GROMACS .gro file of C-alpha atoms in nm:
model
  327
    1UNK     CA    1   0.000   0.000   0.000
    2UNK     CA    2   0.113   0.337  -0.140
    3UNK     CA    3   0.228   0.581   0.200
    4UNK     CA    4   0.030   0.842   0.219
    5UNK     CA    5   0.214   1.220   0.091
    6UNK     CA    6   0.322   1.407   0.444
    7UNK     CA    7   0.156   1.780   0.435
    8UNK     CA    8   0.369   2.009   0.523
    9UNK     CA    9   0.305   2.433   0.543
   10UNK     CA   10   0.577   2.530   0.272
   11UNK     CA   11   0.527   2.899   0.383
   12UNK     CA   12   0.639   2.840   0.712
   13UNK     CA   13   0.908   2.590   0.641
   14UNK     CA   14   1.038   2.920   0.411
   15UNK     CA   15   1.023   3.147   0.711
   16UNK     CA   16   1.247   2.882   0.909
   17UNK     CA   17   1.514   2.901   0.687
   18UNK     CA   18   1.496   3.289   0.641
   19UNK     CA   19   1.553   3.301   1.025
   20UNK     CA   20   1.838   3.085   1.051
   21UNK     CA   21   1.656   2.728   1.164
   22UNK     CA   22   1.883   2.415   1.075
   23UNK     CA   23   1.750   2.142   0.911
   24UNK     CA   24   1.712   1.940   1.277
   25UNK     CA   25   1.572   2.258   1.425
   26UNK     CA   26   1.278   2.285   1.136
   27UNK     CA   27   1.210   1.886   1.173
   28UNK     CA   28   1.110   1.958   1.564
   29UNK     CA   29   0.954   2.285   1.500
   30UNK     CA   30   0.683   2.071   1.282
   31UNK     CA   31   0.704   1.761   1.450
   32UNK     CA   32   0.927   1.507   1.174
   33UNK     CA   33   1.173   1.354   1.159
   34UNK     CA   34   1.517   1.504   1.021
   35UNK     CA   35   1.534   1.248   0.703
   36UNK     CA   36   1.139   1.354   0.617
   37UNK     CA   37   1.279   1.716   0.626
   38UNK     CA   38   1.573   1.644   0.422
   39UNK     CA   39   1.313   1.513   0.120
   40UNK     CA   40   1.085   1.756   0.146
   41UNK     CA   41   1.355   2.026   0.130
   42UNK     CA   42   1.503   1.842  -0.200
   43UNK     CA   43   1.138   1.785  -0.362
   44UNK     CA   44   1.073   2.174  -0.344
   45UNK     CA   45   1.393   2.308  -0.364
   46UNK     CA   46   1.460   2.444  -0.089
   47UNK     CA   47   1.775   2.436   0.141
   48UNK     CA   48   1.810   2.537   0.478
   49UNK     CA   49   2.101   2.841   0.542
   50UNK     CA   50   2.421   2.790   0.684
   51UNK     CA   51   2.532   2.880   1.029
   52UNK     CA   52   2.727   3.224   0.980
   53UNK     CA   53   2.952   3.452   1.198
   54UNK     CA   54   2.863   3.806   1.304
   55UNK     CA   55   3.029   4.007   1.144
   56UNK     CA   56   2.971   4.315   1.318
   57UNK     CA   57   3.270   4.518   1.470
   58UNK     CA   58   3.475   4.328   1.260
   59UNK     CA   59   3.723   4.515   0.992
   60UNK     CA   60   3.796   4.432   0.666
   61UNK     CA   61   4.063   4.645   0.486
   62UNK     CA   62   3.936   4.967   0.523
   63UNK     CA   63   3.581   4.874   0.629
   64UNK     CA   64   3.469   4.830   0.943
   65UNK     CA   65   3.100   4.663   0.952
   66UNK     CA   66   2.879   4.880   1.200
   67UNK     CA   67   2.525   4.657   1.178
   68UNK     CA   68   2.360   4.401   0.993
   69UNK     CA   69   2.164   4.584   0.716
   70UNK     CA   70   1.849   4.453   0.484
   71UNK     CA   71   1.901   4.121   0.271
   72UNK     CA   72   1.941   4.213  -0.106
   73UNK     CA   73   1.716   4.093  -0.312
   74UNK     CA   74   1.836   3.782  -0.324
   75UNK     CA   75   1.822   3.690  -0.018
   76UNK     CA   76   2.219   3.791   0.092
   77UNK     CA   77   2.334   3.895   0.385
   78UNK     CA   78   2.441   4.250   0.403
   79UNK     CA   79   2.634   4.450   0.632
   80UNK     CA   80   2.632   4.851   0.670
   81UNK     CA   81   3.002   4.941   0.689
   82UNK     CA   82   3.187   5.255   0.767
   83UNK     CA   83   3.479   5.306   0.549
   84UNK     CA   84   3.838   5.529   0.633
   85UNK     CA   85   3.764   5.833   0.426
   86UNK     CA   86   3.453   5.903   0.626
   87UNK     CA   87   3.212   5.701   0.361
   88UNK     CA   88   2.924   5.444   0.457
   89UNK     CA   89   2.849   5.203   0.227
   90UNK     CA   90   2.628   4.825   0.258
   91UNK     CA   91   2.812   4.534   0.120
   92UNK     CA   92   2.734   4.176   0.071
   93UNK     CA   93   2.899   3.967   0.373
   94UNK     CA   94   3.048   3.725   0.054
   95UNK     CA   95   3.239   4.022  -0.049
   96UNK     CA   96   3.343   4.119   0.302
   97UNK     CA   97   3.447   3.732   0.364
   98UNK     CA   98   3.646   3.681   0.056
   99UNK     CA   99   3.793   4.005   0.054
  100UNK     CA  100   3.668   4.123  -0.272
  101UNK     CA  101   3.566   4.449  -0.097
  102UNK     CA  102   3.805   4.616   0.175
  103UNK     CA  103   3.657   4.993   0.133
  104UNK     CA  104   3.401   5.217  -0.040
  105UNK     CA  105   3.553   5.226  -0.383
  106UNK     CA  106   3.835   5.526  -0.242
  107UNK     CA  107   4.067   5.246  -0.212
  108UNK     CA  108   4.039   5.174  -0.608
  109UNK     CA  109   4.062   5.456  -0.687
  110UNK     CA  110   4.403   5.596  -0.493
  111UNK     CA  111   4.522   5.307  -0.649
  112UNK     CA  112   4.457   5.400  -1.004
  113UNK     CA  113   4.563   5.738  -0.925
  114UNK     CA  114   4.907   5.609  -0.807
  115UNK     CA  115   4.999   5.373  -1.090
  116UNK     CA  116   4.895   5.625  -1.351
  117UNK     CA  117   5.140   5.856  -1.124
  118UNK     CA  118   5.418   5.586  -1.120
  119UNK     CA  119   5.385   5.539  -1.535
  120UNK     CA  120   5.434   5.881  -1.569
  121UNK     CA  121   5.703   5.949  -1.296
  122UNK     CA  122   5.852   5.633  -1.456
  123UNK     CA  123   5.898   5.833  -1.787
  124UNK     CA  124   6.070   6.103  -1.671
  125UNK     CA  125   6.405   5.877  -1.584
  126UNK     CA  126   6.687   6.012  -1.766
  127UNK     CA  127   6.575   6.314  -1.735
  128UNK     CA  128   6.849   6.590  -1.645
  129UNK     CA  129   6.817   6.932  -1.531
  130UNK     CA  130   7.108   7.130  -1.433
  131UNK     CA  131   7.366   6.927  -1.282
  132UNK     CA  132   7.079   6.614  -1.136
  133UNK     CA  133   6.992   6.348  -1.366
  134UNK     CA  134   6.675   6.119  -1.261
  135UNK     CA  135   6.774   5.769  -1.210
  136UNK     CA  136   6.482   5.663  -1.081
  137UNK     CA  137   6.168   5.716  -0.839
  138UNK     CA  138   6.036   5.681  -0.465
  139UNK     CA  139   5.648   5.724  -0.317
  140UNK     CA  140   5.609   5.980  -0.063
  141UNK     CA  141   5.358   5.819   0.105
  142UNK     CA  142   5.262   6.068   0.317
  143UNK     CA  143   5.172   6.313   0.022
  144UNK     CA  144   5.094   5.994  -0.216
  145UNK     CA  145   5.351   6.181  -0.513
  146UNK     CA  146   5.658   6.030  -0.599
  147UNK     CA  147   6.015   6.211  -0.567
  148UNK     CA  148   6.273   6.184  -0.776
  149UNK     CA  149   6.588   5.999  -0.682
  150UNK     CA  150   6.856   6.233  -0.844
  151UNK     CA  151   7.173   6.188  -0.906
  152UNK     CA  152   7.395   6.454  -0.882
  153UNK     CA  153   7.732   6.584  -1.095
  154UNK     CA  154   7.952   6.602  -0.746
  155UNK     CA  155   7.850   6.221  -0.697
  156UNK     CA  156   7.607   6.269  -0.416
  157UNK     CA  157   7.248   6.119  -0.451
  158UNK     CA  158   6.923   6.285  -0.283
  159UNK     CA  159   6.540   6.342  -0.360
  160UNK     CA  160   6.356   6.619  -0.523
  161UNK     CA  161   6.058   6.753  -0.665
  162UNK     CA  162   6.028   6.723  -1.001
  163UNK     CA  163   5.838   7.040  -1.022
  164UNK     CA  164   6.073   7.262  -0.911
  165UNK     CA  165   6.388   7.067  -1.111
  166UNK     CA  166   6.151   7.168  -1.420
  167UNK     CA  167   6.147   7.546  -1.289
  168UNK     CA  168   6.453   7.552  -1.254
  169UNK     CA  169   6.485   7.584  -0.888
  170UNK     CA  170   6.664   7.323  -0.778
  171UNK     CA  171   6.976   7.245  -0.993
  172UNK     CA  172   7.172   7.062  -0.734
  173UNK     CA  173   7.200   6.825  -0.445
  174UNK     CA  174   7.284   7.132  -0.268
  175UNK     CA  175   7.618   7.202  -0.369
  176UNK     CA  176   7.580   7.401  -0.592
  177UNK     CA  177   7.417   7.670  -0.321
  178UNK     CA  178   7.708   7.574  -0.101
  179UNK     CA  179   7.926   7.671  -0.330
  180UNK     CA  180   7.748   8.032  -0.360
  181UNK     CA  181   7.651   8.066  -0.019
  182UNK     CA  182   8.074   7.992   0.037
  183UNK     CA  183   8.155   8.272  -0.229
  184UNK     CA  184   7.911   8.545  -0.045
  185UNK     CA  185   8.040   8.470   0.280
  186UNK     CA  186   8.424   8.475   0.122
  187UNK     CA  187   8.311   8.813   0.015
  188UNK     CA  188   8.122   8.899   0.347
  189UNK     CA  189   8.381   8.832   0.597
  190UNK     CA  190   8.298   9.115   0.863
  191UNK     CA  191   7.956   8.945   1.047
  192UNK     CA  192   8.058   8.941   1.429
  193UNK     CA  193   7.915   8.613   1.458
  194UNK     CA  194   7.968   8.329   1.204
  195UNK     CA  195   7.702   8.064   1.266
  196UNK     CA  196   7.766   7.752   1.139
  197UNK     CA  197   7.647   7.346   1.139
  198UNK     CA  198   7.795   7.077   1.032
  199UNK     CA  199   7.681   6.889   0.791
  200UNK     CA  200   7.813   6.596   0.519
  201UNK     CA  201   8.119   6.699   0.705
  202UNK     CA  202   8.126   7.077   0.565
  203UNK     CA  203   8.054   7.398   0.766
  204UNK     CA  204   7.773   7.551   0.646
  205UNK     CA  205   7.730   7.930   0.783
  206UNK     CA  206   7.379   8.039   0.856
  207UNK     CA  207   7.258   8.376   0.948
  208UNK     CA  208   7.118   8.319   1.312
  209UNK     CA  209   7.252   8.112   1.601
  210UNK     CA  210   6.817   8.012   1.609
  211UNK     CA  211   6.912   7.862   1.221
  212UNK     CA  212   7.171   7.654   1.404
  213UNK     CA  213   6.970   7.482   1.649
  214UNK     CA  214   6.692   7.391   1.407
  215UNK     CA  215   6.965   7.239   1.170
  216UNK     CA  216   7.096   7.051   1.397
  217UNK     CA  217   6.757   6.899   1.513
  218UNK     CA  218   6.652   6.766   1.191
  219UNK     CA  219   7.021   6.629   1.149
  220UNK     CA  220   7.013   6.418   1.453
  221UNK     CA  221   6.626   6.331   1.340
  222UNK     CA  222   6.748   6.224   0.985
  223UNK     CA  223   6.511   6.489   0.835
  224UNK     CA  224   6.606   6.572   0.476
  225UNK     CA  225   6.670   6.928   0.379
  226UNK     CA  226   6.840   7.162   0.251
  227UNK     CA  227   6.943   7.548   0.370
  228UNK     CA  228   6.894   7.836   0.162
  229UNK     CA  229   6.814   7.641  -0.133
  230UNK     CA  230   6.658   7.882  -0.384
  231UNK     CA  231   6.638   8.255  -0.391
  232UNK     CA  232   6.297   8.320  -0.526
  233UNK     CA  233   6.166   8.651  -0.698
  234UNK     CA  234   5.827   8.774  -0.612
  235UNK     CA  235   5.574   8.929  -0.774
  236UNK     CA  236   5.661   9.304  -0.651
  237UNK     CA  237   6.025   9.210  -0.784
  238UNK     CA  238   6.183   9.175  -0.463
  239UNK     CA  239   6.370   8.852  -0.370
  240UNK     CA  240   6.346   8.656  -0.111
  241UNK     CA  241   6.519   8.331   0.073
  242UNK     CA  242   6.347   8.066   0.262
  243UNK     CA  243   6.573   7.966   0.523
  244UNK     CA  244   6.494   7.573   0.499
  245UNK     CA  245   6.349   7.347   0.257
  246UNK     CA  246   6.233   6.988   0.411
  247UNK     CA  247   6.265   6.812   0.093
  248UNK     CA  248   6.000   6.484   0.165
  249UNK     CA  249   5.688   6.786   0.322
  250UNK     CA  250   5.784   6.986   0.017
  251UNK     CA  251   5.781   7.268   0.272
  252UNK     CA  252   5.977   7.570   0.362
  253UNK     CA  253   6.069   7.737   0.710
  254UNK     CA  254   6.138   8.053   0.817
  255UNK     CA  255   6.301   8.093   1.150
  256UNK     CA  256   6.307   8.457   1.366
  257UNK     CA  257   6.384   8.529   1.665
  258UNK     CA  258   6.212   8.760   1.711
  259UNK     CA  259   5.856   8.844   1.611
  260UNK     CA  260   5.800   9.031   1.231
  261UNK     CA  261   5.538   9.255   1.446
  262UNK     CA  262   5.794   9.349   1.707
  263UNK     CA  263   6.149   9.371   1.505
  264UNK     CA  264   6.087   9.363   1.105
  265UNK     CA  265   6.463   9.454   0.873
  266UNK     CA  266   6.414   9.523   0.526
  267UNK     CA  267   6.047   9.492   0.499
  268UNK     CA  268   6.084   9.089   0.559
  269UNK     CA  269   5.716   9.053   0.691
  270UNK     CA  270   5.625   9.172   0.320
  271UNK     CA  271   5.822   8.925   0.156
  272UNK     CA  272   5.710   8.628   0.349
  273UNK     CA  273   5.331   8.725   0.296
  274UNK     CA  274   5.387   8.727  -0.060
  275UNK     CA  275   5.608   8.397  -0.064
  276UNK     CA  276   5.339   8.205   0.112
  277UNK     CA  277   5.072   8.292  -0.131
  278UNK     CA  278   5.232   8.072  -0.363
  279UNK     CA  279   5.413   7.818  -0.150
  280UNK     CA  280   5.332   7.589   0.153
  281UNK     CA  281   5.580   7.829   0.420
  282UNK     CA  282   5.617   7.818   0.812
  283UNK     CA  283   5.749   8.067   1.034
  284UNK     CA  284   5.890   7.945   1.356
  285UNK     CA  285   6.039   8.159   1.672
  286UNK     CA  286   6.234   8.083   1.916
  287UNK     CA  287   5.934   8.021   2.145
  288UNK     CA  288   5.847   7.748   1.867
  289UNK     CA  289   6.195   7.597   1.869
  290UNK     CA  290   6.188   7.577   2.210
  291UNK     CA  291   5.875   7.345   2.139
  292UNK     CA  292   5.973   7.156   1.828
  293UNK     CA  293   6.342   7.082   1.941
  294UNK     CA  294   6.212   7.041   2.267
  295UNK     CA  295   6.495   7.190   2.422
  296UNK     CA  296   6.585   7.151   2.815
  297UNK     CA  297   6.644   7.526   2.841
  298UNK     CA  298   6.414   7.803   2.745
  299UNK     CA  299   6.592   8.131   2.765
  300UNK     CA  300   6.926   8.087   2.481
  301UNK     CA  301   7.190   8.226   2.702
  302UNK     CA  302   7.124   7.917   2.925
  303UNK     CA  303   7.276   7.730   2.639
  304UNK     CA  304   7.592   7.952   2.583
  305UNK     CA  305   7.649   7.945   2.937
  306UNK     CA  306   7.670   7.559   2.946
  307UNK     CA  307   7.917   7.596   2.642
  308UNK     CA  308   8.143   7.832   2.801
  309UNK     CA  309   8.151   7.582   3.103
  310UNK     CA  310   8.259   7.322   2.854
  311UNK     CA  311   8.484   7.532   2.714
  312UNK     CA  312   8.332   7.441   2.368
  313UNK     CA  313   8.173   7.652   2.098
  314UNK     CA  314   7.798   7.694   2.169
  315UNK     CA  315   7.733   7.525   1.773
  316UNK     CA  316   7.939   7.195   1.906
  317UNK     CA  317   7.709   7.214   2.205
  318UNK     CA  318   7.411   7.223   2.030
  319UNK     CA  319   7.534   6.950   1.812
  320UNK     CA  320   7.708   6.681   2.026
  321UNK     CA  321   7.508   6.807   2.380
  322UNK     CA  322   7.192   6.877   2.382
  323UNK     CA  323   6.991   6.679   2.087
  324UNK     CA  324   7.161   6.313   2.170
  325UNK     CA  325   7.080   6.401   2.552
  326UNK     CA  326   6.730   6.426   2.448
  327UNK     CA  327   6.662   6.209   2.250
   0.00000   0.00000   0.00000
């Protein structure tokens, strides 16, 4: 005798599997056995979902999934996720899983933005302007543009912009301005004070014992950059020379004393203004120094007193003293 068909409510066997139930777990919610569940699932093709992981709190790349958001349409699981940059976007948990997604599409796209970058960085090796030729290229990745690795005619290599090779401001590793700043100060020989720091084993005279203690930190911090690099002409036809370059910001610094408001030679307030409408410029006092180096002493004769109890020269103090104590 033929067994009589089983009935069984397909609508709410559907709304067992849509909220999680296991086959064993929809076999006692009706009241049969697993096997009877099993052909019944096959016969109407259906299946039952498998047991997943929360994914919440979790990060993936640059995503990290905040809550569980609506099924898509067909049936997925989806996740509302809060990317890096700031974006929220929903994403399939199959995505998340197999790592086909790890951020809102920003990802991509600094991606693309960098290899097109590198193909044409790339092309400009061979390059040569002045006495640096481009032998090859390096990511900043703090500003995401690549520098040039130049190599120069005196045999030294270093990094620059290729912006500014093209303008024509930067012709050198630096030795070229050494050599100039050596032939004005040749010619200049009557400054009471000659400031100096040491550096690729060559004096290099500044203008301001403040000039020497900033050198000196980004020396002992391995900070690339170069002093007195370019002198620039502005738009009212004056010139003007930014004190410091840090080659990998691509920034400038001005260092004073004292305050452009308070003391201001030669109209130098006016110059700066104008400078840093066009380029990325800081001006730091000695109040700043005091900061940035952060130096043990506040007040600057503290630190020629300590020399003059070394006997030493307050630049070898600030030099072989007071950075390596601090640091």
């Amino acid at each position: 005798m033929r067994r009589k068909k089983l009935q069984i409510d397909f609508d709410k066997v559907v709304r067992l599997i849509d909220e999680g139930y296991t086959q064993i777990q929809i076999g006692k919610e009706l009241g049969v056995g697993k096997n009877t569940i099993i052909s019944y699932l096959k016969e109407n093709n259906l299946t039952t979902k498998p047991r997943y992981e929360d994914l919440v709190n979790l990060r993936f790349g640059k995503l990290v999934v905040l809550e569980r958001a609506e099924n898509s349409k067909d049936r997925r699981r989806r996740y509302l996720c809060k990317c890096d940059c700031g974006r929220s976007i929903i994403v399939k948990a199959k995505y998340l899983n197999n790592g086909d997604t790890r951020s809102c599409g920003c990802y991509k796209n600094m991606e693309n933005y960098r290899m097109n970058n590198y193909k044409e960085a790339s092309k400009k090796i061979g390059e040569k302007y002045g006495k640096l030729q481009i032998v090859d290229i390096v990511l900043n990745k703090e500003r995401g543009k690549y520098l040039m690795v130049c190599s120069c005619d005196c045999g030294s290599i270093s990094l620059k912009c290729y912006t500014k090779m093209r303008q024509g401001k930067t012709v050198s590793c630096g030795c070229y301005g050494r050599e100039l700043r050596s032939k004005r100060q040749s010619a200049n020989s009557s400054n009471k004070d000659r400031w100096y720091f040491i550096k690729c084993n060559e004096k290099v005279y500044c203008r301001s014992s403040y000039e020497v203690v900033y050198a000196n930190y980004l020396m002992i911090n391995n900070i690339d950059f170069e002093y007195e690099e370019t002198c620039f002409k502005l738009s009212n036809g004056k010139r003007y020379t930014p004190d410091f370059y840090l080659i990998k910001d691509d920034k400038y610094i001005e260092i004073k004393g004292i305050d452009y408001n308070i003391l201001d030679k030669s109209n130098q307030k006016e110059k700066f203004d104008l400078f840093s409408n066009y380029y990325n410029i800081e001006l730091y006092l000695w109040k700043d120094l005091v900061s940035i180096c952060k130096l043990p002493y506040k007040s600057y004769s503290s630190y020629r007193y300590q020399a003059n109890k070394l006997n030493i020269e307050i630049e070898a103090y600030f030099a072989n003293m007071v950075y390596i104590k601090n640091k």
